[in-house]
CSV table of C-alpha atoms in Angstrom, one decimal:
chain,number,residue,atom,x,y,z
V,1,MET,CA,0.0,0.0,0.0
V,2,SER,CA,1.5,3.4,-0.9
V,3,ALA,CA,1.0,6.3,1.5
V,4,ARG,CA,-1.5,8.8,0.4
V,5,THR,CA,-2.3,12.3,1.6
V,6,SER,CA,-5.6,12.9,3.3
V,7,ARG,CA,-6.3,16.0,1.4
V,8,GLY,CA,-9.8,16.1,0.1
V,9,ARG,CA,-10.8,13.1,2.3
V,10,ARG,CA,-13.3,13.5,5.1
V,11,PRO,CA,-11.8,12.0,8.2
V,12,GLY,CA,-14.0,9.3,9.6
V,13,ALA,CA,-15.9,8.6,6.3
V,14,PRO,CA,-16.8,4.9,6.0
V,15,ASP,CA,-14.1,4.2,3.5
V,16,THR,CA,-11.4,5.8,5.7
V,17,ARG,CA,-12.2,3.3,8.5
V,18,ALA,CA,-12.0,0.4,6.0
V,19,GLU,CA,-8.7,1.8,4.6
V,20,VAL,CA,-7.2,2.0,8.1
V,21,LEU,CA,-8.2,-1.6,8.7
V,22,THR,CA,-6.7,-2.8,5.4
V,23,ALA,CA,-3.5,-0.9,6.2
V,24,ALA,CA,-3.4,-2.5,9.7
V,25,ARG,CA,-4.0,-6.0,8.4
V,26,ASP,CA,-1.2,-5.6,5.8
V,27,SER,CA,1.2,-4.3,8.5
V,28,PHE,CA,0.3,-7.0,11.1
V,29,ALA,CA,0.8,-9.7,8.5
V,30,GLU,CA,4.0,-8.3,7.1
V,31,LYS,CA,5.7,-6.9,10.3
V,32,GLY,CA,4.0,-8.7,13.1
V,33,PHE,CA,2.4,-7.0,16.1
V,34,ARG,CA,5.6,-5.6,17.6
V,35,GLY,CA,6.8,-4.2,14.2
V,36,THR,CA,3.5,-2.4,13.6
V,37,THR,CA,3.0,1.2,14.7
V,38,ILE,CA,-0.2,3.2,14.7
V,39,ARG,CA,1.8,6.0,13.1
V,40,ALA,CA,2.9,3.8,10.1
V,41,VAL,CA,-0.7,2.4,9.7
V,42,ALA,CA,-2.1,5.9,9.7
V,43,ALA,CA,0.5,7.1,7.1
V,44,SER,CA,-0.3,4.1,4.9
V,45,ALA,CA,-4.0,4.9,5.0
V,46,GLY,CA,-3.4,8.6,4.5
V,47,VAL,CA,-4.9,9.7,7.8
V,48,ASP,CA,-3.7,11.3,11.1
V,49,PRO,CA,-2.6,8.9,13.8
V,50,ALA,CA,-5.0,10.6,16.2
V,51,LEU,CA,-7.9,9.5,14.0
V,52,VAL,CA,-6.7,5.9,14.2
V,53,HIS,CA,-6.6,6.1,18.0
V,54,HIS,CA,-10.0,7.8,18.1
V,55,TYR,CA,-11.6,5.1,16.0
V,56,PHE,CA,-9.8,2.0,17.2
V,57,GLY,CA,-8.2,2.8,20.6
V,58,THR,CA,-4.9,1.1,21.4
V,59,LYS,CA,-2.7,-1.0,19.0
V,60,ARG,CA,-4.1,-4.1,20.7
V,61,ASP,CA,-7.7,-2.9,20.0
V,62,LEU,CA,-6.7,-2.2,16.4
V,63,PHE,CA,-5.3,-5.7,16.1
V,64,VAL,CA,-8.5,-7.2,17.3
V,65,ALA,CA,-10.5,-5.0,14.9
V,66,ALA,CA,-8.2,-5.9,12.0
V,67,LEU,CA,-8.8,-9.7,12.6
V,68,GLU,CA,-12.5,-9.0,12.1
V,69,LEU,CA,-13.4,-11.4,14.9
V,70,PRO,CA,-17.2,-11.6,15.3
V,71,VAL,CA,-16.5,-11.1,19.0
V,72,ASP,CA,-13.6,-9.9,21.1
V,73,PRO,CA,-12.1,-12.8,23.0
V,74,ARG,CA,-11.4,-10.6,25.9
V,75,ASP,CA,-15.1,-9.8,26.3
V,76,VAL,CA,-16.1,-13.4,25.9
V,77,LEU,CA,-13.6,-14.5,28.5
V,78,ALA,CA,-14.1,-11.7,31.0
V,79,PRO,CA,-16.6,-13.6,33.2
V,80,VAL,CA,-14.2,-16.6,33.3
V,81,VAL,CA,-11.4,-14.2,34.3
V,82,ALA,CA,-13.6,-12.7,37.0
V,83,ARG,CA,-14.1,-16.1,38.7
V,84,GLY,CA,-10.3,-16.8,38.9
V,85,PRO,CA,-8.1,-19.7,37.9
V,86,ALA,CA,-9.4,-22.5,40.2
V,87,ASP,CA,-12.1,-23.7,37.8
V,88,ALA,CA,-11.3,-21.8,34.7
V,89,GLY,CA,-10.7,-24.8,32.5
V,90,GLU,CA,-14.3,-25.7,32.0
V,91,GLY,CA,-15.3,-22.0,31.8
V,92,LEU,CA,-12.8,-21.3,29.0
V,93,VAL,CA,-14.0,-24.3,26.9
V,94,ARG,CA,-17.6,-23.4,27.5
V,95,ALA,CA,-17.1,-19.8,26.4
V,96,MET,CA,-15.1,-20.9,23.3
V,97,LEU,CA,-17.8,-23.3,22.3
V,98,GLY,CA,-20.6,-20.7,22.9
V,99,VAL,CA,-19.0,-18.6,20.2
V,100,TRP,CA,-18.1,-21.3,17.7
V,101,ASP,CA,-21.3,-23.3,18.1
V,102,ASP,CA,-23.3,-20.2,17.0
V,103,PRO,CA,-24.1,-20.7,13.3
V,104,GLU,CA,-23.9,-17.0,12.5
V,105,ARG,CA,-20.4,-16.7,13.8
V,106,ARG,CA,-19.1,-20.0,12.6
V,107,LEU,CA,-18.3,-19.2,9.0
V,108,PRO,CA,-16.1,-16.1,9.5
V,109,LEU,CA,-14.3,-17.9,12.3
V,110,VAL,CA,-13.6,-21.0,10.2
V,111,ALA,CA,-12.2,-18.7,7.4
V,112,LEU,CA,-10.1,-16.9,9.9
V,113,ALA,CA,-8.8,-20.1,11.5
V,114,ARG,CA,-7.8,-21.5,8.2
V,115,HIS,CA,-5.9,-18.3,7.4
V,116,LEU,CA,-4.1,-18.3,10.8
V,117,LEU,CA,-3.0,-21.9,10.3
V,118,ASP,CA,-1.5,-21.1,6.9
V,119,PRO,CA,2.2,-20.4,6.8
V,120,GLU,CA,1.4,-16.7,5.9
V,121,GLY,CA,-1.0,-16.4,8.9
V,122,ALA,CA,1.2,-18.0,11.4
V,123,ARG,CA,2.9,-14.8,12.5
V,124,VAL,CA,-0.4,-13.1,13.2
V,125,PHE,CA,-1.5,-16.2,15.2
V,126,GLN,CA,1.7,-16.5,17.3
V,127,ASP,CA,2.8,-12.9,17.8
V,128,GLY,CA,-0.7,-11.4,17.7
V,129,LEU,CA,-3.6,-13.6,18.7
V,130,LEU,CA,-1.7,-15.7,21.2
V,131,SER,CA,0.7,-13.2,22.7
V,132,VAL,CA,-1.4,-10.1,22.5
V,133,VAL,CA,-5.0,-11.3,23.0
V,134,ILE,CA,-5.0,-14.7,24.7
V,135,GLY,CA,-1.8,-14.5,26.8
V,136,PRO,CA,-3.0,-11.4,28.7
V,137,VAL,CA,-6.3,-13.0,29.4
V,138,LEU,CA,-4.4,-15.9,31.1
V,139,ALA,CA,-2.3,-13.4,33.0
V,140,ASP,CA,-5.4,-11.5,34.2
V,141,LEU,CA,-6.8,-14.8,35.3
V,142,GLY,CA,-3.9,-15.1,37.7
V,143,VAL,CA,-2.1,-18.0,36.0
V,144,ASP,CA,1.7,-18.2,36.6
V,145,ASP,CA,4.3,-19.0,33.9
V,146,VAL,CA,1.9,-17.9,31.1
V,147,GLU,CA,4.5,-18.1,28.4
V,148,ARG,CA,5.1,-21.9,29.0
V,149,ARG,CA,1.4,-22.8,29.7
V,150,LEU,CA,-0.1,-20.8,26.8
V,151,PRO,CA,1.1,-23.1,23.9
V,152,PHE,CA,-0.3,-26.2,25.6
V,153,VAL,CA,-3.7,-24.5,26.2
V,154,ALA,CA,-3.6,-23.3,22.6
V,155,SER,CA,-2.7,-26.8,21.3
V,156,GLN,CA,-5.8,-28.3,22.8
V,157,ILE,CA,-8.1,-25.5,21.8
V,158,VAL,CA,-6.7,-25.4,18.2
V,159,GLY,CA,-7.0,-29.2,17.9
V,160,LEU,CA,-10.6,-29.0,19.1
V,161,ILE,CA,-11.4,-26.2,16.6
V,162,VAL,CA,-9.8,-28.1,13.8
V,163,LEU,CA,-11.6,-31.4,14.5
V,164,ARG,CA,-15.0,-30.0,15.6
V,165,TYR,CA,-15.4,-27.1,13.2
V,166,LEU,CA,-12.9,-27.2,10.3
V,167,ILE,CA,-13.0,-30.8,9.3
V,168,GLU,CA,-16.0,-31.9,11.4
V,169,VAL,CA,-14.9,-35.3,12.6
V,170,GLN,CA,-17.7,-37.3,14.0
V,171,PRO,CA,-19.0,-37.9,16.6
V,172,LEU,CA,-17.1,-34.8,18.0
V,173,ALA,CA,-18.6,-32.4,15.6
V,174,SER,CA,-22.2,-33.1,16.7
V,175,LEU,CA,-21.7,-33.7,20.5
V,176,PRO,CA,-23.6,-31.4,22.8
V,177,ALA,CA,-21.3,-28.6,24.1
V,178,GLU,CA,-21.5,-29.8,27.7
V,179,GLU,CA,-20.0,-33.2,26.8
V,180,VAL,CA,-17.1,-31.5,25.1
V,181,VAL,CA,-16.7,-29.2,28.2
V,182,ALA,CA,-16.7,-32.3,30.5
V,183,MET,CA,-13.9,-34.0,28.4
V,184,VAL,CA,-11.7,-31.0,27.5
V,185,GLY,CA,-12.2,-28.7,30.5
V,186,PRO,CA,-10.0,-30.8,32.8
V,187,THR,CA,-7.2,-30.8,30.2
V,188,ILE,CA,-7.3,-27.0,30.0
V,189,GLN,CA,-7.4,-26.8,33.8
V,190,ARG,CA,-4.3,-28.9,34.2
V,191,TYR,CA,-2.4,-26.8,31.6
V,192,LEU,CA,-3.4,-23.6,33.5
V,193,THR,CA,-2.8,-24.6,37.1
V,194,GLY,CA,-1.2,-28.1,37.1
V,195,PRO,CA,2.5,-28.8,37.8
V,196,LEU,CA,5.0,-27.8,35.1
V,197,PRO,CA,8.0,-30.1,34.3
V,198,ALA,CA,11.1,-29.1,36.3
G,1,MET,CA,-8.0,-41.4,-14.3
G,2,SER,CA,-9.1,-43.5,-17.3
G,3,ALA,CA,-8.7,-47.2,-17.1
G,4,ARG,CA,-5.9,-48.5,-19.3
G,5,THR,CA,-5.0,-52.0,-20.4
G,6,SER,CA,-1.9,-53.6,-19.2
G,7,ARG,CA,-0.9,-54.9,-22.6
G,8,GLY,CA,2.8,-54.3,-23.3
G,9,ARG,CA,3.4,-53.3,-19.6
G,10,ARG,CA,5.7,-55.5,-17.5
G,11,PRO,CA,3.8,-56.2,-14.2
G,12,GLY,CA,5.7,-54.9,-11.3
G,13,ALA,CA,7.9,-52.5,-13.2
G,14,PRO,CA,8.7,-49.4,-11.1
G,15,ASP,CA,6.2,-47.2,-13.0
G,16,THR,CA,3.4,-49.8,-12.4
G,17,ARG,CA,3.8,-49.5,-8.7
G,18,ALA,CA,3.7,-45.7,-8.9
G,19,GLU,CA,0.6,-45.8,-11.1
G,20,VAL,CA,-1.2,-48.1,-8.6
G,21,LEU,CA,-0.3,-45.6,-5.8
G,22,THR,CA,-1.6,-42.7,-7.8
G,23,ALA,CA,-4.8,-44.5,-8.7
G,24,ALA,CA,-5.2,-45.4,-5.0
G,25,ARG,CA,-4.7,-41.9,-3.8
G,26,ASP,CA,-7.2,-40.5,-6.3
G,27,SER,CA,-9.8,-43.1,-5.2
G,28,PHE,CA,-9.3,-42.6,-1.4
G,29,ALA,CA,-9.5,-38.8,-1.9
G,30,GLU,CA,-12.6,-39.0,-4.1
G,31,LYS,CA,-14.5,-42.0,-2.6
G,32,GLY,CA,-13.1,-42.4,0.8
G,33,PHE,CA,-11.7,-45.6,2.3
G,34,ARG,CA,-15.0,-47.5,2.3
G,35,GLY,CA,-15.8,-46.5,-1.3
G,36,THR,CA,-12.5,-47.7,-2.6
G,37,THR,CA,-11.9,-51.2,-3.8
G,38,ILE,CA,-8.7,-53.0,-4.8
G,39,ARG,CA,-10.4,-54.1,-8.0
G,40,ALA,CA,-11.3,-50.5,-9.0
G,41,VAL,CA,-7.8,-49.2,-8.2
G,42,ALA,CA,-6.3,-52.1,-10.2
G,43,ALA,CA,-8.6,-51.3,-13.2
G,44,SER,CA,-7.7,-47.6,-13.0
G,45,ALA,CA,-4.0,-48.4,-13.0
G,46,GLY,CA,-4.4,-51.1,-15.8
G,47,VAL,CA,-3.2,-54.0,-13.7
G,48,ASP,CA,-4.5,-57.2,-12.3
G,49,PRO,CA,-6.0,-56.9,-8.7
G,50,ALA,CA,-3.8,-59.8,-7.7
G,51,LEU,CA,-0.7,-57.7,-8.5
G,52,VAL,CA,-2.1,-54.9,-6.2
G,53,HIS,CA,-2.5,-57.4,-3.4
G,54,HIS,CA,0.9,-58.9,-4.1
G,55,TYR,CA,2.6,-55.5,-3.9
G,56,PHE,CA,0.7,-53.8,-1.2
G,57,GLY,CA,-1.2,-56.4,0.9
G,58,THR,CA,-4.7,-55.4,2.2
G,59,LYS,CA,-6.7,-52.3,1.4
G,60,ARG,CA,-5.6,-50.9,4.7
G,61,ASP,CA,-1.9,-51.5,3.8
G,62,LEU,CA,-2.6,-49.9,0.4
G,63,PHE,CA,-4.1,-46.9,2.2
G,64,VAL,CA,-1.0,-46.5,4.4
G,65,ALA,CA,1.3,-46.8,1.3
G,66,ALA,CA,-0.8,-44.2,-0.6
G,67,LEU,CA,-0.4,-41.7,2.2
G,68,GLU,CA,3.4,-42.0,1.7
G,69,LEU,CA,3.9,-41.9,5.5
G,70,PRO,CA,7.6,-42.1,6.2
G,71,VAL,CA,6.7,-44.7,8.8
G,72,ASP,CA,3.6,-46.9,9.4
G,73,PRO,CA,1.9,-45.6,12.6
G,74,ARG,CA,0.9,-49.2,13.4
G,75,ASP,CA,4.6,-50.1,13.6
G,76,VAL,CA,5.6,-47.1,15.6
G,77,LEU,CA,2.8,-47.7,18.1
G,78,ALA,CA,3.2,-51.5,18.4
G,79,PRO,CA,5.4,-51.3,21.5
G,80,VAL,CA,2.9,-49.0,23.2
G,81,VAL,CA,0.1,-51.3,22.3
G,82,ALA,CA,2.1,-54.3,23.7
G,83,ARG,CA,2.3,-52.6,27.1
G,84,GLY,CA,-1.5,-52.1,27.4
G,85,PRO,CA,-3.6,-49.0,28.2
G,86,ALA,CA,-2.7,-48.2,31.8
G,87,ASP,CA,0.2,-45.9,30.9
G,88,ALA,CA,-0.3,-45.6,27.2
G,89,GLY,CA,-0.8,-41.8,27.3
G,90,GLU,CA,2.9,-40.9,27.7
G,91,GLY,CA,3.9,-43.7,25.4
G,92,LEU,CA,1.7,-42.5,22.5
G,93,VAL,CA,3.0,-38.9,22.8
G,94,ARG,CA,6.6,-40.1,23.1
G,95,ALA,CA,6.3,-42.3,20.0
G,96,MET,CA,4.6,-39.5,18.0
G,97,LEU,CA,7.3,-37.0,18.9
G,98,GLY,CA,10.0,-39.5,18.1
G,99,VAL,CA,8.8,-39.6,14.5
G,100,TRP,CA,8.0,-35.9,14.1
G,101,ASP,CA,11.2,-34.6,15.8
G,102,ASP,CA,13.3,-36.5,13.3
G,103,PRO,CA,14.4,-33.8,10.8
G,104,GLU,CA,14.4,-36.3,7.9
G,105,ARG,CA,10.8,-37.2,8.4
G,106,ARG,CA,9.5,-33.8,9.3
G,107,LEU,CA,9.1,-32.2,5.9
G,108,PRO,CA,7.0,-34.9,4.3
G,109,LEU,CA,4.9,-35.2,7.4
G,110,VAL,CA,4.3,-31.4,7.5
G,111,ALA,CA,3.2,-31.5,3.9
G,112,LEU,CA,0.9,-34.4,4.5
G,113,ALA,CA,-0.6,-32.8,7.6
G,114,ARG,CA,-1.3,-29.6,5.7
G,115,HIS,CA,-3.1,-31.6,3.1
G,116,LEU,CA,-5.2,-33.6,5.6
G,117,LEU,CA,-6.3,-30.4,7.3
G,118,ASP,CA,-7.5,-28.9,4.0
G,119,PRO,CA,-11.2,-29.4,3.1
G,120,GLU,CA,-10.2,-31.8,0.3
G,121,GLY,CA,-8.0,-33.9,2.6
G,122,ALA,CA,-10.5,-34.0,5.4
G,123,ARG,CA,-12.2,-37.2,4.2
G,124,VAL,CA,-8.9,-39.0,4.0
G,125,PHE,CA,-8.1,-37.9,7.5
G,126,GLN,CA,-11.5,-38.9,9.0
G,127,ASP,CA,-12.5,-42.0,7.1
G,128,GLY,CA,-9.0,-43.2,6.5
G,129,LEU,CA,-6.2,-42.2,8.9
G,130,LEU,CA,-8.4,-41.9,12.0
G,131,SER,CA,-10.9,-44.8,11.4
G,132,VAL,CA,-8.7,-47.2,9.6
G,133,VAL,CA,-5.2,-46.6,11.1
G,134,ILE,CA,-5.4,-45.0,14.5
G,135,GLY,CA,-8.8,-46.3,15.7
G,136,PRO,CA,-7.7,-50.0,15.4
G,137,VAL,CA,-4.5,-49.2,17.3
G,138,LEU,CA,-6.6,-47.9,20.2
G,139,ALA,CA,-8.9,-50.9,20.0
G,140,ASP,CA,-5.8,-53.2,20.0
G,141,LEU,CA,-4.6,-51.3,23.1
G,142,GLY,CA,-7.7,-52.5,24.9
G,143,VAL,CA,-9.5,-49.1,25.1
G,144,ASP,CA,-13.3,-49.2,25.4
G,145,ASP,CA,-15.6,-46.8,23.5
G,146,VAL,CA,-13.0,-46.1,20.9
G,147,GLU,CA,-15.3,-44.2,18.6
G,148,ARG,CA,-16.1,-41.6,21.3
G,149,ARG,CA,-12.5,-41.4,22.7
G,150,LEU,CA,-10.7,-41.2,19.4
G,151,PRO,CA,-11.7,-37.6,18.4
G,152,PHE,CA,-10.5,-36.3,21.7
G,153,VAL,CA,-7.2,-38.1,21.5
G,154,ALA,CA,-6.9,-36.8,17.9
G,155,SER,CA,-7.8,-33.2,18.9
G,156,GLN,CA,-4.9,-33.0,21.3
G,157,ILE,CA,-2.4,-34.7,18.9
G,158,VAL,CA,-3.5,-32.6,15.9
G,159,GLY,CA,-3.3,-29.4,18.0
G,160,LEU,CA,0.2,-30.4,19.2
G,161,ILE,CA,1.3,-31.1,15.6
G,162,VAL,CA,-0.1,-27.8,14.4
G,163,LEU,CA,1.6,-25.7,17.1
G,164,ARG,CA,4.9,-27.5,17.4
G,165,TYR,CA,5.6,-28.4,13.8
G,166,LEU,CA,3.3,-26.5,11.4
G,167,ILE,CA,3.4,-23.0,12.8
G,168,GLU,CA,6.2,-23.6,15.3
G,169,VAL,CA,4.8,-21.6,18.2
G,170,GLN,CA,7.5,-20.9,20.8
G,171,PRO,CA,8.5,-22.1,23.3
G,172,LEU,CA,6.6,-25.3,22.4
G,173,ALA,CA,8.4,-25.8,19.1
G,174,SER,CA,11.8,-26.0,20.8
G,175,LEU,CA,10.9,-27.8,24.1
G,176,PRO,CA,12.7,-31.1,24.8
G,177,ALA,CA,10.4,-34.0,23.9
G,178,GLU,CA,10.2,-35.2,27.4
G,179,GLU,CA,8.8,-31.9,28.6
G,180,VAL,CA,6.0,-32.2,26.0
G,181,VAL,CA,5.5,-35.9,27.1
G,182,ALA,CA,5.1,-34.8,30.7
G,183,MET,CA,2.5,-32.2,29.9
G,184,VAL,CA,0.5,-33.9,27.1
G,185,GLY,CA,0.8,-37.6,28.2
G,186,PRO,CA,-1.7,-37.3,31.1
G,187,THR,CA,-4.2,-35.6,28.7
G,188,ILE,CA,-4.0,-38.5,26.3
G,189,GLN,CA,-4.2,-41.0,29.2
G,190,ARG,CA,-7.4,-39.4,30.5
G,191,TYR,CA,-9.0,-39.4,27.0
G,192,LEU,CA,-8.0,-43.1,26.7
G,193,THR,CA,-9.1,-44.5,30.0
G,194,GLY,CA,-10.7,-41.7,32.0
G,195,PRO,CA,-14.5,-41.4,32.6
G,196,LEU,CA,-16.7,-40.5,29.7
G,197,PRO,CA,-19.7,-38.1,30.2
G,198,ALA,CA,-22.9,-40.0,31.0
């Protein structure tokens, strides 16, 4: 994307917002979360950085907006975080299934998941979604050693998403959510609060 | 693939073997494991069904050969099966990591995994690899309710493969195998022998 001047453009017009998101997506994909600045995204979209902050908030908020998630994982997980880590395993799985089992949200989530599992999307997944969105949720939950625990939590959640929603392996794809919660909740709980190898 | 006659072709010549494998791969992808017959694969490759049996053995063996796995999962898991289900969780994870951590085998496995997670490969994954190769291993191990347990085992193993090998999420991608075994082994054990929801 080449930088453009904002001359003649109304700040905040609908296409401006879309252009900021496009510039943000390009930058997160190419430079990762840490390598992206609000200033550079604004320049690339031809708007003032203050406008980006005004519309999207922090860089983390801009990242979540750029992913076009049908929901913000931080909002979905807030009630789980509020109850603390002792029985968060089932809560996390239940919250995740609540979003993915909703037919209206399923399709965009499946498309996003396929993208994030591609080699080109891996950076956005690792440096962005995991480190910037999910990691802080686990930290807020009061989990220790988040960096070591997070990939194990993510491995089970990603595998569940792949089998239940992406390739729809039976009988898992049609099990009632609570059966999945009963099976997978204790796994997540152990990854969150169980012993770590010495 | 159109059927061809075998006139003028030496049975068992190197290209015949390759043509049988190509015909088998096409059929497994298009018709699934159950919909594929040795007879139809032989016809498509222009050879006698007896030759296919001679070269590849059973339909299940032909399926494993068609996947071009660098190892047969049934061989890798045989020692785990021999020890029985009581501590199979760690054994399964250790055996899986032993294959995937080998740099020579990694690349073809990553390519195969990416294919099996694509929409076009999903049928081969579900009807073939899971039902025909891995399911019988769990049954031989003496696990009850294999059909219900298998997708949970697979969800954790697939998620681990995706994060450690496909997108290489750190620190998981560079952890010593035994740390991964210590974390993930108990998960697999619970899926194999733990209580199932009523």
